[in-house]
């Protein structure tokens, strides 16, 4: 009996050590400079503004080993309520950007916004954990990624809400979303765009999901 107790006492820290080692060896991607968020924000499209969206990107990147970089959400801000317009394309750095698998998404800002050169699609639009985002190829479709931007990465005009109140609304409102899989109901350039598709039905989680999304973001490292 004493021997069994001794063996248990020896085995316990070994098992704990192995569990800790397994946890420490979770996949890390310190070289990635682009990802689609694996998780939505807690309140639909309400991230508390651009800063909150950036923080969401930064937190997820840090968990995946990319916390040494500075991350920005690919979101624009409309010139309303005394706030100046902010273009998504002007806040994501100069590139190049690679996903968690090391595949280049674009060499620079110009290529990123060139439909023929941007390499964002169902196989390359990976999360920070190196997983594919559910698309039109899946039973559940989350291909609507929040951007609130025109196809060239600029902010929409201020005549109507296209950014869920500059990312402060989690209920009524609208935001421009894009198809990360570049698949649509037709063959139009808009339907196949990675960053310019259609407005969301609303700004809450249920509304975002009803049109094929989940409140996910594109995140880019600026360094």
Short mmCIF file of N, CA and C in Angstrom, two decimals, residues 15-201:
data_model
loop_
_atom_site.label_atom_id
_atom_site.label_comp_id
_atom_site.label_asym_id
_atom_site.label_seq_id
_atom_site.Cartn_x
_atom_site.Cartn_y
_atom_site.Cartn_z
N UNK A 15 2.29 13.59 -14.60
CA UNK A 15 1.09 13.81 -15.39
C UNK A 15 0.80 15.29 -15.54
N UNK A 16 0.91 16.02 -14.43
CA UNK A 16 0.69 17.46 -14.48
C UNK A 16 1.69 18.13 -15.40
N UNK A 17 2.93 17.64 -15.35
CA UNK A 17 3.97 18.22 -16.21
C UNK A 17 3.67 17.99 -17.67
N UNK A 18 3.21 16.75 -17.99
CA UNK A 18 2.87 16.45 -19.38
C UNK A 18 1.70 17.30 -19.85
N UNK A 19 0.72 17.49 -18.96
CA UNK A 19 -0.44 18.32 -19.33
C UNK A 19 -0.01 19.75 -19.57
N UNK A 20 0.89 20.23 -18.71
CA UNK A 20 1.38 21.60 -18.88
C UNK A 20 2.17 21.75 -20.15
N UNK A 21 2.97 20.72 -20.48
CA UNK A 21 3.77 20.76 -21.71
C UNK A 21 2.87 20.77 -22.93
N UNK A 22 1.80 19.95 -22.87
CA UNK A 22 0.87 19.90 -24.00
C UNK A 22 0.21 21.26 -24.19
N UNK A 23 -0.13 21.89 -23.06
CA UNK A 23 -0.76 23.21 -23.15
C UNK A 23 0.22 24.23 -23.73
N UNK A 24 1.47 24.16 -23.29
CA UNK A 24 2.48 25.11 -23.75
C UNK A 24 2.80 24.93 -25.23
N UNK A 25 2.56 23.72 -25.75
CA UNK A 25 2.89 23.42 -27.14
C UNK A 25 1.73 23.70 -28.10
N UNK A 26 0.72 24.42 -27.64
CA UNK A 26 -0.38 24.79 -28.52
C UNK A 26 0.18 25.53 -29.73
N UNK A 27 -0.39 25.35 -30.92
CA UNK A 27 0.14 25.99 -32.14
C UNK A 27 0.31 27.49 -31.99
N UNK A 28 1.47 27.97 -32.38
CA UNK A 28 1.77 29.40 -32.32
C UNK A 28 2.21 29.87 -33.71
N UNK A 29 1.82 31.09 -34.08
CA UNK A 29 2.10 31.59 -35.42
C UNK A 29 2.65 33.02 -35.35
N UNK A 30 3.87 33.16 -34.82
CA UNK A 30 4.44 34.50 -34.64
C UNK A 30 4.76 35.22 -35.95
N UNK A 31 4.85 34.49 -37.05
CA UNK A 31 5.21 35.12 -38.33
C UNK A 31 4.01 35.60 -39.13
N UNK A 32 2.80 35.24 -38.73
CA UNK A 32 1.63 35.67 -39.49
C UNK A 32 1.43 37.18 -39.34
N UNK A 33 0.94 37.79 -40.41
CA UNK A 33 0.66 39.22 -40.38
C UNK A 33 -0.76 39.53 -40.89
N UNK A 34 -1.54 38.48 -41.06
CA UNK A 34 -2.93 38.61 -41.50
C UNK A 34 -3.74 37.45 -40.95
N UNK A 35 -4.95 37.71 -40.52
CA UNK A 35 -5.87 36.63 -40.18
C UNK A 35 -7.30 37.15 -40.14
N UNK A 36 -8.24 36.21 -40.19
CA UNK A 36 -9.65 36.50 -39.94
C UNK A 36 -9.93 36.03 -38.52
N UNK A 37 -10.61 36.83 -37.75
CA UNK A 37 -10.84 36.47 -36.35
C UNK A 37 -11.59 35.15 -36.23
N UNK A 38 -11.14 34.33 -35.32
CA UNK A 38 -11.80 33.04 -35.09
C UNK A 38 -13.06 33.22 -34.25
N UNK A 39 -13.16 34.36 -33.58
CA UNK A 39 -14.29 34.60 -32.68
C UNK A 39 -14.89 35.97 -32.95
N UNK A 40 -16.21 36.10 -32.85
CA UNK A 40 -16.83 37.42 -32.99
C UNK A 40 -16.67 38.22 -31.70
N UNK A 41 -16.99 39.49 -31.78
CA UNK A 41 -17.02 40.29 -30.57
C UNK A 41 -18.22 39.90 -29.72
N UNK A 42 -18.29 40.36 -28.48
CA UNK A 42 -19.38 39.95 -27.59
C UNK A 42 -20.74 40.58 -27.90
N UNK A 43 -20.74 41.65 -28.71
CA UNK A 43 -21.99 42.39 -28.93
C UNK A 43 -22.15 42.76 -30.39
N UNK A 44 -22.19 41.76 -31.25
CA UNK A 44 -22.38 42.01 -32.68
C UNK A 44 -21.29 42.88 -33.26
N UNK A 45 -21.69 43.95 -33.95
CA UNK A 45 -20.73 44.87 -34.58
C UNK A 45 -20.31 46.00 -33.65
N UNK A 46 -20.75 45.96 -32.40
CA UNK A 46 -20.36 46.97 -31.43
C UNK A 46 -19.07 46.55 -30.76
N UNK A 47 -17.97 47.14 -31.23
CA UNK A 47 -16.66 46.88 -30.64
C UNK A 47 -16.19 48.04 -29.77
N UNK A 48 -17.06 49.05 -29.62
CA UNK A 48 -16.64 50.24 -28.90
C UNK A 48 -15.78 51.14 -29.76
N UNK A 49 -15.99 51.11 -31.08
CA UNK A 49 -15.22 51.94 -32.00
C UNK A 49 -14.02 51.19 -32.57
N UNK A 50 -13.25 51.89 -33.37
CA UNK A 50 -12.08 51.29 -34.01
C UNK A 50 -11.09 50.74 -33.00
N UNK A 51 -10.91 51.47 -31.90
CA UNK A 51 -9.93 51.05 -30.89
C UNK A 51 -10.31 49.69 -30.30
N UNK A 52 -11.59 49.50 -30.06
CA UNK A 52 -12.04 48.21 -29.52
C UNK A 52 -11.87 47.08 -30.51
N UNK A 53 -12.10 47.37 -31.79
CA UNK A 53 -11.90 46.35 -32.82
C UNK A 53 -10.43 45.98 -32.93
N UNK A 54 -9.57 46.98 -32.87
CA UNK A 54 -8.13 46.72 -32.89
C UNK A 54 -7.72 45.86 -31.71
N UNK A 55 -8.28 46.16 -30.55
CA UNK A 55 -7.96 45.40 -29.34
C UNK A 55 -8.40 43.94 -29.48
N UNK A 56 -9.53 43.73 -30.15
CA UNK A 56 -10.01 42.37 -30.39
C UNK A 56 -9.00 41.61 -31.25
N UNK A 57 -8.51 42.25 -32.30
CA UNK A 57 -7.48 41.63 -33.15
C UNK A 57 -6.22 41.35 -32.34
N UNK A 58 -5.80 42.31 -31.53
CA UNK A 58 -4.57 42.18 -30.76
C UNK A 58 -4.66 41.03 -29.76
N UNK A 59 -5.80 40.90 -29.11
CA UNK A 59 -5.98 39.84 -28.12
C UNK A 59 -5.90 38.46 -28.76
N UNK A 60 -6.59 38.27 -29.87
CA UNK A 60 -6.57 36.97 -30.54
C UNK A 60 -5.18 36.67 -31.10
N UNK A 61 -4.52 37.69 -31.64
CA UNK A 61 -3.17 37.49 -32.17
C UNK A 61 -2.21 37.06 -31.06
N UNK A 62 -2.32 37.69 -29.91
CA UNK A 62 -1.44 37.37 -28.78
C UNK A 62 -1.61 35.92 -28.35
N UNK A 63 -2.83 35.43 -28.34
CA UNK A 63 -3.08 34.03 -27.95
C UNK A 63 -2.43 33.06 -28.93
N UNK A 64 -2.26 33.51 -30.18
CA UNK A 64 -1.69 32.65 -31.21
C UNK A 64 -0.20 32.90 -31.42
N UNK A 65 0.41 33.67 -30.53
CA UNK A 65 1.85 33.90 -30.61
C UNK A 65 2.25 35.12 -31.41
N UNK A 66 1.27 35.92 -31.84
CA UNK A 66 1.58 37.10 -32.65
C UNK A 66 1.48 38.40 -31.89
N UNK A 67 1.55 38.34 -30.58
CA UNK A 67 1.36 39.54 -29.77
C UNK A 67 2.47 40.56 -29.84
N UNK A 68 3.63 40.19 -30.40
CA UNK A 68 4.73 41.14 -30.51
C UNK A 68 4.48 42.17 -31.61
N UNK A 69 3.52 41.90 -32.46
CA UNK A 69 3.17 42.84 -33.53
C UNK A 69 2.01 43.73 -33.11
N UNK A 70 1.86 44.85 -33.82
CA UNK A 70 0.72 45.74 -33.60
C UNK A 70 -0.32 45.45 -34.66
N UNK A 71 -1.54 45.16 -34.21
CA UNK A 71 -2.60 44.71 -35.11
C UNK A 71 -3.69 45.75 -35.26
N UNK A 72 -4.25 45.81 -36.47
CA UNK A 72 -5.35 46.72 -36.77
C UNK A 72 -6.46 45.95 -37.48
N UNK A 73 -7.68 46.28 -37.14
CA UNK A 73 -8.84 45.71 -37.83
C UNK A 73 -9.04 46.44 -39.15
N UNK A 74 -9.37 45.68 -40.18
CA UNK A 74 -9.65 46.29 -41.48
C UNK A 74 -11.07 46.84 -41.45
N UNK A 75 -11.20 48.04 -40.88
CA UNK A 75 -12.49 48.72 -40.75
C UNK A 75 -12.33 50.19 -41.10
N UNK A 76 -13.33 50.75 -41.72
CA UNK A 76 -13.36 52.19 -41.98
C UNK A 76 -14.29 52.86 -40.98
N UNK A 77 -14.13 54.16 -40.86
CA UNK A 77 -15.00 54.97 -40.01
C UNK A 77 -15.59 56.09 -40.85
N UNK A 78 -16.90 56.29 -40.74
CA UNK A 78 -17.56 57.34 -41.50
C UNK A 78 -17.43 58.70 -40.81
N UNK A 79 -17.48 59.75 -41.62
CA UNK A 79 -17.39 61.11 -41.09
C UNK A 79 -18.76 61.55 -40.60
N UNK A 80 -19.12 61.12 -39.40
CA UNK A 80 -20.41 61.48 -38.81
C UNK A 80 -20.21 61.80 -37.33
N UNK A 81 -21.16 62.56 -36.79
CA UNK A 81 -21.15 62.91 -35.36
C UNK A 81 -19.83 63.54 -34.92
N UNK A 82 -19.27 64.35 -35.80
CA UNK A 82 -18.03 65.03 -35.46
C UNK A 82 -16.77 64.20 -35.61
N UNK A 83 -16.91 62.97 -36.03
CA UNK A 83 -15.74 62.10 -36.22
C UNK A 83 -15.29 62.18 -37.68
N UNK A 84 -13.99 62.30 -37.91
CA UNK A 84 -13.50 62.35 -39.29
C UNK A 84 -13.56 60.97 -39.94
N UNK A 85 -13.62 60.93 -41.24
CA UNK A 85 -13.59 59.66 -41.95
C UNK A 85 -12.21 59.03 -41.79
N UNK A 86 -12.20 57.71 -41.67
CA UNK A 86 -10.96 56.94 -41.59
C UNK A 86 -11.08 55.80 -42.60
N UNK A 87 -10.09 55.66 -43.45
CA UNK A 87 -10.10 54.62 -44.47
C UNK A 87 -9.40 53.36 -43.95
N UNK A 88 -10.03 52.21 -44.14
CA UNK A 88 -9.44 50.95 -43.71
C UNK A 88 -8.06 50.75 -44.33
N UNK A 89 -7.91 51.11 -45.59
CA UNK A 89 -6.66 50.87 -46.29
C UNK A 89 -5.50 51.70 -45.72
N UNK A 90 -5.82 52.78 -45.02
CA UNK A 90 -4.77 53.66 -44.49
C UNK A 90 -4.30 53.27 -43.10
N UNK A 91 -4.89 52.24 -42.52
CA UNK A 91 -4.58 51.93 -41.12
C UNK A 91 -4.00 50.53 -40.92
N UNK A 92 -3.65 49.85 -42.02
CA UNK A 92 -3.23 48.45 -41.87
C UNK A 92 -1.75 48.23 -42.20
N UNK A 93 -0.98 49.30 -42.33
CA UNK A 93 0.42 49.14 -42.66
C UNK A 93 0.68 49.07 -44.16
N UNK A 94 1.91 48.71 -44.51
CA UNK A 94 2.32 48.72 -45.91
C UNK A 94 2.42 47.34 -46.53
N UNK A 95 2.39 46.28 -45.72
CA UNK A 95 2.57 44.93 -46.24
C UNK A 95 4.04 44.59 -46.37
N UNK A 96 4.38 43.41 -46.85
CA UNK A 96 3.47 42.34 -47.28
C UNK A 96 2.81 41.65 -46.08
N UNK A 97 1.75 40.88 -46.38
CA UNK A 97 1.03 40.16 -45.34
C UNK A 97 0.94 38.69 -45.68
N UNK A 98 1.13 37.85 -44.66
CA UNK A 98 1.02 36.40 -44.84
C UNK A 98 0.08 35.86 -43.78
N UNK A 99 -0.60 34.76 -44.11
CA UNK A 99 -1.51 34.14 -43.16
C UNK A 99 -0.74 33.20 -42.22
N UNK A 100 -1.46 32.50 -41.36
CA UNK A 100 -0.82 31.63 -40.37
C UNK A 100 -0.07 30.47 -41.03
N UNK A 101 -0.44 30.13 -42.25
CA UNK A 101 0.24 29.06 -42.98
C UNK A 101 1.45 29.57 -43.75
N UNK A 102 1.71 30.87 -43.69
CA UNK A 102 2.86 31.44 -44.39
C UNK A 102 2.59 31.81 -45.83
N UNK A 103 1.34 31.74 -46.26
CA UNK A 103 0.97 32.09 -47.64
C UNK A 103 0.74 33.59 -47.75
N UNK A 104 1.34 34.22 -48.74
CA UNK A 104 1.19 35.67 -48.91
C UNK A 104 -0.20 36.03 -49.39
N UNK A 105 -0.79 37.00 -48.70
CA UNK A 105 -2.11 37.52 -49.05
C UNK A 105 -1.99 38.65 -50.06
N UNK A 106 -1.04 39.52 -49.85
CA UNK A 106 -0.78 40.63 -50.76
C UNK A 106 0.59 41.21 -50.44
N UNK A 107 1.23 41.77 -51.45
CA UNK A 107 2.56 42.35 -51.26
C UNK A 107 2.50 43.76 -50.70
N UNK A 108 1.41 44.46 -51.00
CA UNK A 108 1.29 45.85 -50.57
C UNK A 108 -0.18 46.27 -50.62
N UNK A 109 -0.45 47.50 -50.24
CA UNK A 109 -1.83 47.99 -50.18
C UNK A 109 -2.48 48.00 -51.56
N UNK A 110 -1.72 48.40 -52.58
CA UNK A 110 -2.28 48.44 -53.94
C UNK A 110 -2.69 47.05 -54.40
N UNK A 111 -1.84 46.06 -54.20
CA UNK A 111 -2.16 44.69 -54.61
C UNK A 111 -3.34 44.13 -53.81
N UNK A 112 -3.41 44.50 -52.55
CA UNK A 112 -4.50 44.03 -51.71
C UNK A 112 -5.85 44.45 -52.26
N UNK A 113 -5.89 45.63 -52.87
CA UNK A 113 -7.15 46.15 -53.39
C UNK A 113 -7.29 45.96 -54.90
N UNK A 114 -6.44 45.14 -55.46
CA UNK A 114 -6.54 44.75 -56.87
C UNK A 114 -7.18 43.35 -56.89
N UNK A 115 -8.39 43.21 -57.41
CA UNK A 115 -9.08 41.91 -57.40
C UNK A 115 -8.26 40.77 -58.00
N UNK A 116 -7.39 41.10 -58.96
CA UNK A 116 -6.61 40.06 -59.62
C UNK A 116 -5.38 39.66 -58.80
N UNK A 117 -4.97 40.50 -57.86
CA UNK A 117 -3.75 40.24 -57.10
C UNK A 117 -3.99 39.88 -55.63
N UNK A 118 -5.11 40.27 -55.08
CA UNK A 118 -5.41 39.95 -53.69
C UNK A 118 -5.63 38.44 -53.54
N UNK A 119 -4.87 37.81 -52.67
CA UNK A 119 -4.94 36.36 -52.51
C UNK A 119 -5.71 36.00 -51.25
N UNK A 120 -6.94 36.47 -51.18
CA UNK A 120 -7.83 36.13 -50.07
C UNK A 120 -8.97 35.31 -50.64
N UNK A 121 -9.11 34.10 -50.15
CA UNK A 121 -10.17 33.21 -50.62
C UNK A 121 -10.46 32.17 -49.55
N UNK A 122 -11.26 31.16 -49.88
CA UNK A 122 -11.70 30.19 -48.90
C UNK A 122 -10.55 29.39 -48.30
N UNK A 123 -9.46 29.20 -49.05
CA UNK A 123 -8.34 28.41 -48.54
C UNK A 123 -7.24 29.25 -47.89
N UNK A 124 -7.18 30.53 -48.24
CA UNK A 124 -6.12 31.38 -47.68
C UNK A 124 -6.64 32.33 -46.60
N UNK A 125 -7.96 32.53 -46.55
CA UNK A 125 -8.54 33.40 -45.52
C UNK A 125 -8.65 32.65 -44.20
N UNK A 126 -7.51 32.43 -43.56
CA UNK A 126 -7.45 31.61 -42.35
C UNK A 126 -7.56 32.44 -41.08
N UNK A 127 -7.97 31.79 -40.01
CA UNK A 127 -8.02 32.45 -38.71
C UNK A 127 -6.62 32.50 -38.11
N UNK A 128 -6.52 33.14 -36.95
CA UNK A 128 -5.23 33.22 -36.26
C UNK A 128 -4.78 31.85 -35.74
N UNK A 129 -5.70 30.89 -35.73
CA UNK A 129 -5.36 29.53 -35.30
C UNK A 129 -5.11 28.61 -36.49
N UNK A 130 -4.95 29.19 -37.68
CA UNK A 130 -4.64 28.45 -38.90
C UNK A 130 -5.78 27.53 -39.34
N UNK A 131 -7.00 27.98 -39.10
CA UNK A 131 -8.16 27.20 -39.52
C UNK A 131 -8.97 27.97 -40.56
N UNK A 132 -9.67 27.22 -41.40
CA UNK A 132 -10.52 27.84 -42.40
C UNK A 132 -11.77 28.41 -41.74
N UNK A 133 -12.29 29.48 -42.31
CA UNK A 133 -13.55 30.08 -41.86
C UNK A 133 -14.67 29.45 -42.68
N UNK A 134 -15.75 29.08 -42.02
CA UNK A 134 -16.86 28.45 -42.73
C UNK A 134 -17.39 29.39 -43.82
N UNK A 135 -17.58 28.82 -45.00
CA UNK A 135 -17.96 29.61 -46.17
C UNK A 135 -19.23 29.04 -46.79
N UNK A 136 -19.52 29.48 -48.02
CA UNK A 136 -20.69 28.95 -48.73
C UNK A 136 -20.54 27.46 -49.04
N UNK A 137 -19.35 26.92 -48.88
CA UNK A 137 -19.13 25.50 -49.09
C UNK A 137 -19.57 24.68 -47.89
N UNK A 138 -19.84 25.36 -46.74
CA UNK A 138 -20.21 24.68 -45.51
C UNK A 138 -21.72 24.78 -45.28
N UNK A 139 -22.24 23.93 -44.39
CA UNK A 139 -23.65 24.01 -44.03
C UNK A 139 -23.95 25.35 -43.37
N UNK A 140 -23.06 25.77 -42.47
CA UNK A 140 -23.15 27.08 -41.83
C UNK A 140 -22.18 28.01 -42.53
N UNK A 141 -22.65 29.18 -42.91
CA UNK A 141 -21.84 30.11 -43.70
C UNK A 141 -21.53 31.37 -42.90
N UNK A 142 -20.22 31.64 -42.71
CA UNK A 142 -19.78 32.84 -42.02
C UNK A 142 -18.91 33.71 -42.93
N UNK A 143 -19.18 33.72 -44.22
CA UNK A 143 -18.26 34.41 -45.13
C UNK A 143 -18.41 35.93 -45.15
N UNK A 144 -19.45 36.48 -44.53
CA UNK A 144 -19.61 37.94 -44.46
C UNK A 144 -18.68 38.51 -43.39
N UNK A 145 -17.61 39.14 -43.80
CA UNK A 145 -16.65 39.73 -42.87
C UNK A 145 -16.91 41.23 -42.78
N UNK A 146 -17.00 41.77 -41.59
CA UNK A 146 -17.26 43.21 -41.41
C UNK A 146 -16.10 44.04 -41.93
N UNK A 147 -16.42 45.08 -42.72
CA UNK A 147 -15.39 46.02 -43.17
C UNK A 147 -15.86 47.47 -43.15
N UNK A 148 -17.13 47.71 -43.45
CA UNK A 148 -17.62 49.08 -43.51
C UNK A 148 -16.84 49.93 -44.49
N UNK A 149 -16.44 49.34 -45.61
CA UNK A 149 -15.56 50.03 -46.55
C UNK A 149 -16.01 49.83 -47.99
N UNK A 150 -15.61 50.76 -48.84
CA UNK A 150 -15.79 50.59 -50.28
C UNK A 150 -14.76 49.59 -50.78
N UNK A 151 -14.91 49.18 -52.04
CA UNK A 151 -14.01 48.18 -52.61
C UNK A 151 -12.56 48.63 -52.63
N UNK A 152 -12.32 49.94 -52.69
CA UNK A 152 -10.94 50.43 -52.70
C UNK A 152 -10.40 50.67 -51.29
N UNK A 153 -11.17 50.27 -50.28
CA UNK A 153 -10.70 50.40 -48.90
C UNK A 153 -10.95 51.74 -48.27
N UNK A 154 -11.78 52.57 -48.90
CA UNK A 154 -12.08 53.89 -48.35
C UNK A 154 -13.40 53.87 -47.60
N UNK A 155 -13.60 54.89 -46.77
CA UNK A 155 -14.82 54.98 -45.97
C UNK A 155 -16.01 55.37 -46.84
N UNK A 156 -17.17 54.82 -46.56
CA UNK A 156 -18.39 55.19 -47.30
C UNK A 156 -18.78 56.64 -47.00
N UNK A 157 -19.59 57.21 -47.86
CA UNK A 157 -20.12 58.56 -47.62
C UNK A 157 -20.97 58.54 -46.35
N UNK A 158 -21.17 59.72 -45.79
CA UNK A 158 -21.86 59.82 -44.50
C UNK A 158 -23.38 59.92 -44.62
N UNK A 159 -23.94 59.68 -45.83
CA UNK A 159 -25.38 59.87 -46.01
C UNK A 159 -26.22 58.78 -45.37
N UNK A 160 -25.64 57.60 -45.12
CA UNK A 160 -26.37 56.54 -44.43
C UNK A 160 -25.37 55.64 -43.70
N UNK A 161 -25.88 55.03 -42.64
CA UNK A 161 -25.02 54.20 -41.81
C UNK A 161 -24.55 52.97 -42.57
N UNK A 162 -23.24 52.80 -42.65
CA UNK A 162 -22.66 51.63 -43.30
C UNK A 162 -21.57 51.01 -42.43
N UNK A 163 -21.50 51.48 -41.16
CA UNK A 163 -20.46 51.01 -40.25
C UNK A 163 -21.02 50.70 -38.85
N UNK A 164 -22.32 50.43 -38.79
CA UNK A 164 -22.97 50.18 -37.49
C UNK A 164 -22.58 51.25 -36.48
N UNK A 165 -22.83 52.50 -36.90
CA UNK A 165 -22.54 53.62 -36.01
C UNK A 165 -21.07 53.73 -35.66
N UNK A 166 -20.23 53.54 -36.70
CA UNK A 166 -18.77 53.53 -36.46
C UNK A 166 -18.40 52.53 -35.38
N UNK A 167 -19.01 51.33 -35.51
CA UNK A 167 -18.69 50.17 -34.69
C UNK A 167 -19.06 50.35 -33.22
N UNK A 168 -20.19 51.06 -33.01
CA UNK A 168 -20.70 51.24 -31.65
C UNK A 168 -22.14 50.75 -31.50
N UNK A 169 -22.70 50.15 -32.56
CA UNK A 169 -24.06 49.65 -32.50
C UNK A 169 -24.07 48.12 -32.51
N UNK A 170 -24.85 47.57 -31.60
CA UNK A 170 -25.00 46.12 -31.57
C UNK A 170 -26.44 45.71 -31.76
N UNK A 171 -27.24 46.59 -32.35
CA UNK A 171 -28.65 46.31 -32.58
C UNK A 171 -29.07 46.76 -33.96
N UNK A 172 -29.92 47.78 -34.02
CA UNK A 172 -30.36 48.30 -35.32
C UNK A 172 -29.21 49.04 -36.00
N UNK A 173 -29.20 48.96 -37.33
CA UNK A 173 -28.16 49.62 -38.11
C UNK A 173 -27.68 48.68 -39.21
N UNK A 174 -26.66 49.13 -39.91
CA UNK A 174 -26.11 48.33 -41.01
C UNK A 174 -24.61 48.54 -41.11
N UNK A 175 -23.96 47.55 -41.67
CA UNK A 175 -22.53 47.65 -41.96
C UNK A 175 -22.25 46.93 -43.26
N UNK A 176 -21.34 47.48 -44.04
CA UNK A 176 -20.91 46.79 -45.25
C UNK A 176 -20.09 45.57 -44.85
N UNK A 177 -20.40 44.43 -45.47
CA UNK A 177 -19.67 43.20 -45.21
C UNK A 177 -19.10 42.67 -46.53
N UNK A 178 -18.12 41.77 -46.41
CA UNK A 178 -17.44 41.24 -47.60
C UNK A 178 -17.33 39.74 -47.52
N UNK A 179 -17.16 39.11 -48.67
CA UNK A 179 -17.08 37.65 -48.76
C UNK A 179 -15.63 37.17 -48.77
N UNK A 180 -15.19 36.59 -47.68
CA UNK A 180 -13.79 36.13 -47.64
C UNK A 180 -13.55 35.00 -48.63
N UNK A 181 -14.62 34.22 -48.95
CA UNK A 181 -14.46 33.12 -49.90
C UNK A 181 -14.63 33.57 -51.35
N UNK A 182 -15.02 34.84 -51.52
CA UNK A 182 -15.22 35.43 -52.85
C UNK A 182 -16.25 34.63 -53.66
N UNK A 183 -17.27 34.20 -52.94
CA UNK A 183 -18.38 33.48 -53.57
C UNK A 183 -19.67 34.24 -53.30
N UNK A 184 -20.51 34.35 -54.32
CA UNK A 184 -21.78 35.04 -54.17
C UNK A 184 -22.88 34.31 -54.89
N UNK A 185 -24.05 34.92 -54.92
CA UNK A 185 -25.20 34.30 -55.58
C UNK A 185 -25.13 34.46 -57.09
N UNK A 186 -24.23 35.32 -57.56
CA UNK A 186 -24.09 35.52 -59.00
C UNK A 186 -22.62 35.68 -59.33
N UNK A 187 -22.33 36.00 -60.57
CA UNK A 187 -20.95 36.09 -61.03
C UNK A 187 -20.43 37.53 -61.07
N UNK A 188 -21.15 38.46 -60.44
CA UNK A 188 -20.71 39.85 -60.47
C UNK A 188 -19.43 40.05 -59.69
N UNK A 189 -18.70 41.10 -60.05
CA UNK A 189 -17.46 41.43 -59.35
C UNK A 189 -17.73 41.74 -57.89
N UNK A 190 -18.87 42.37 -57.62
CA UNK A 190 -19.22 42.72 -56.25
C UNK A 190 -19.43 41.46 -55.41
N UNK A 191 -20.13 40.49 -55.96
CA UNK A 191 -20.39 39.26 -55.23
C UNK A 191 -19.11 38.51 -54.92
N UNK A 192 -18.11 38.64 -55.79
CA UNK A 192 -16.87 37.91 -55.62
C UNK A 192 -15.78 38.71 -54.89
N UNK A 193 -16.10 39.91 -54.48
CA UNK A 193 -15.11 40.75 -53.82
C UNK A 193 -14.83 40.27 -52.40
N UNK A 194 -13.58 40.36 -51.98
CA UNK A 194 -13.23 39.99 -50.60
C UNK A 194 -13.56 41.14 -49.64
N UNK A 195 -13.78 42.33 -50.17
CA UNK A 195 -14.00 43.47 -49.26
C UNK A 195 -15.15 44.38 -49.67
N UNK A 196 -16.00 43.99 -50.61
CA UNK A 196 -17.14 44.84 -50.99
C UNK A 196 -18.27 43.98 -51.53
N UNK A 197 -19.26 43.70 -50.69
CA UNK A 197 -20.35 42.82 -51.12
C UNK A 197 -21.72 43.43 -50.91
N UNK A 198 -22.15 43.59 -49.66
CA UNK A 198 -23.52 44.07 -49.40
C UNK A 198 -23.63 44.53 -47.96
N UNK A 199 -24.72 45.22 -47.61
CA UNK A 199 -24.91 45.62 -46.21
C UNK A 199 -25.46 44.47 -45.37
N UNK A 200 -25.15 44.51 -44.10
CA UNK A 200 -25.71 43.52 -43.18
C UNK A 200 -27.18 43.84 -42.94
N UNK A 201 -27.91 42.88 -42.41
CA UNK A 201 -29.32 43.09 -42.11
C UNK A 201 -29.50 43.95 -40.87
#
